Coordinates of C-alpha atoms in Angstrom, one line a residue:
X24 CA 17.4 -2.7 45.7
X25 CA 19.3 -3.5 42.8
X26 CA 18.3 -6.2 40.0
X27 CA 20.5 -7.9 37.3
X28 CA 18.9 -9.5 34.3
X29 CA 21.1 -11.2 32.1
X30 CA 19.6 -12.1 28.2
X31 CA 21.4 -13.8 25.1
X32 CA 22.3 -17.2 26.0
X33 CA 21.1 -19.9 24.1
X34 CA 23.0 -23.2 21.6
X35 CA 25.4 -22.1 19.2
X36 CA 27.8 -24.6 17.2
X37 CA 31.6 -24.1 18.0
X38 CA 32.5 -21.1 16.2
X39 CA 29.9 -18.7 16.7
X40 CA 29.1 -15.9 18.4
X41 CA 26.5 -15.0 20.9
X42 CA 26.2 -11.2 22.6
X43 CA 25.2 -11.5 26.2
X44 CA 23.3 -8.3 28.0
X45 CA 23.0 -7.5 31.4
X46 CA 20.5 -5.1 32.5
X47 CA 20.4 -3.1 35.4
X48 CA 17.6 -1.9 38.0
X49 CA 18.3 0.3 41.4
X50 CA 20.7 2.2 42.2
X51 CA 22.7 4.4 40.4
X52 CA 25.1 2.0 37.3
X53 CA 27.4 3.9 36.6
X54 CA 29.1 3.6 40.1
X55 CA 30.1 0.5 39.5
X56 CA 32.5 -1.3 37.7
X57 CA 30.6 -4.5 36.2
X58 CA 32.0 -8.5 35.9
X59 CA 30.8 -11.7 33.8
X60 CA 31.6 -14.7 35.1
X61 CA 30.6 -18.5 34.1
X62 CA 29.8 -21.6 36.0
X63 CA 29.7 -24.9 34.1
X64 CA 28.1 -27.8 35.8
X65 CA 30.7 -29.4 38.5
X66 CA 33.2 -26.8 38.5
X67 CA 33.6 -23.6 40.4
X68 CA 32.1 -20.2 39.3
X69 CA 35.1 -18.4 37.2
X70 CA 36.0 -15.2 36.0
X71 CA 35.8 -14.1 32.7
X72 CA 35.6 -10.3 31.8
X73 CA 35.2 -7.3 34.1
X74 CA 35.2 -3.9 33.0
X75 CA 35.3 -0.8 35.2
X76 CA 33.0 2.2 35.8
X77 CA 33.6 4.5 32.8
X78 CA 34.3 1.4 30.5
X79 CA 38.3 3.1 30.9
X80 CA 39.2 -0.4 31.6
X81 CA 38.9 -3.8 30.4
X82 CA 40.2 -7.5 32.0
X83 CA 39.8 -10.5 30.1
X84 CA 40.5 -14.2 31.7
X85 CA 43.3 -15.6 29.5
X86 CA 41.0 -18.5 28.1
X87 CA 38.4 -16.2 26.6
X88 CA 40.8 -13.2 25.6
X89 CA 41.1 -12.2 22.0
X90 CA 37.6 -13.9 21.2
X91 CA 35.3 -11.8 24.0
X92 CA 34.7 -8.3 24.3
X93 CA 32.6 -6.4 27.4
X94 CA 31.4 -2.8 26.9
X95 CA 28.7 -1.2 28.7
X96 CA 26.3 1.5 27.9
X97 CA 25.5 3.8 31.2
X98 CA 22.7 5.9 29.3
X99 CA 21.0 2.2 29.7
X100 CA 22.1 0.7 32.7
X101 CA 23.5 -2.5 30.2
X102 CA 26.7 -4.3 30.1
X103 CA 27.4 -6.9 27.3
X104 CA 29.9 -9.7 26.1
X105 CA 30.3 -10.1 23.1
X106 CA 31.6 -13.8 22.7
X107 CA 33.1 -14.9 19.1
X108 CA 34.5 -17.9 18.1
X109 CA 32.9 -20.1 20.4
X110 CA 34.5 -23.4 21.9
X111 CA 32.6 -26.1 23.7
X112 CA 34.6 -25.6 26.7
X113 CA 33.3 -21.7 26.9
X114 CA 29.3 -24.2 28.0
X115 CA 27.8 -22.9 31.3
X116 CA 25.8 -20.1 32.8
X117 CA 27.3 -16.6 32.4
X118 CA 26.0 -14.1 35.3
X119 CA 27.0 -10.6 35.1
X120 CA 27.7 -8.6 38.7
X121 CA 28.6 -5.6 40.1
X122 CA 31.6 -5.0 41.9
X123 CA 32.7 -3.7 45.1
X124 CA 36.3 -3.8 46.8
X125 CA 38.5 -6.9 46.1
X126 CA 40.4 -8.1 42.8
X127 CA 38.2 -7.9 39.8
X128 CA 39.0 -12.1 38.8
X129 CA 37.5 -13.2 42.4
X130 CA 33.7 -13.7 43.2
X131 CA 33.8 -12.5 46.3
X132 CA 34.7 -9.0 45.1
X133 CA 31.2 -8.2 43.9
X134 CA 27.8 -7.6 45.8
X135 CA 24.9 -7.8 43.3
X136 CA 24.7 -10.8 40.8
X137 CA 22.0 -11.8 38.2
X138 CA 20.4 -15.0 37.9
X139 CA 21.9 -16.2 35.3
X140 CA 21.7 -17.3 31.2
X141 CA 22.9 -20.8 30.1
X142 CA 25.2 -20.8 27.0
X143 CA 25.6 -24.1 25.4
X144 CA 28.0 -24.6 22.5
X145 CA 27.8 -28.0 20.5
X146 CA 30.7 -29.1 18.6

């Protein structure tokens, strides 16, 4: 069985920064290449960062590009974002997953997801 636990949300005023982790319970982590995505309320679940197995390669959505920044740390099972300069428009709950076959931007390319953390940024 495999468990995400996401941390690190919280209010921040536009501008700011927040560092999401995602921690990881089950089978082996290193396996997998790893996503964020974020869901505000009334709109669809989007991608924002994935990143892959070895942390070799990073993908960004254009809106968040330049101002996020995933890593991940295999020795313990955690993936972050780092999120800087913070817009109200970047509001909802992030979830990290893991991913399986299927283009690293769409949802239904990944298996395991976390419950989620609500990020909330004021202007």
């Amino acid at each position: 069985q495999v468990q995400l636990v996401e941390s690190g949300g919280g209010l921040v005023q536009a501008g700011g920064s927040l560092r999401l982790s995602c921690a990881w319970s089950g089978r082996t982590f290193g396996i997998y290449g790893m996503g964020w995505f974020r869901q505000a309320p009334g709109k669809e679940r989007e991608f924002v960062a994935a990143i892959s197995w070895n942390g070799g390669n990073t993908y960004y959505a254009d809106s968040v590009k330049g101002r996020f920044t995933i890593s991940r740390d295999n020795a313990k099972n955690t993936v972050y974002l780092q999120m800087n300069s913070l817009k109200p428009e970047d509001t909802g709950v992030y979830y990290c997953a893991t991913r399986g076959n299927g283009g690293y931007w769409e949802p239904t390319s990944y298996s395991y997801w976390g419950q989620g953390t609500q990020v909330t940024v004021s202007s």
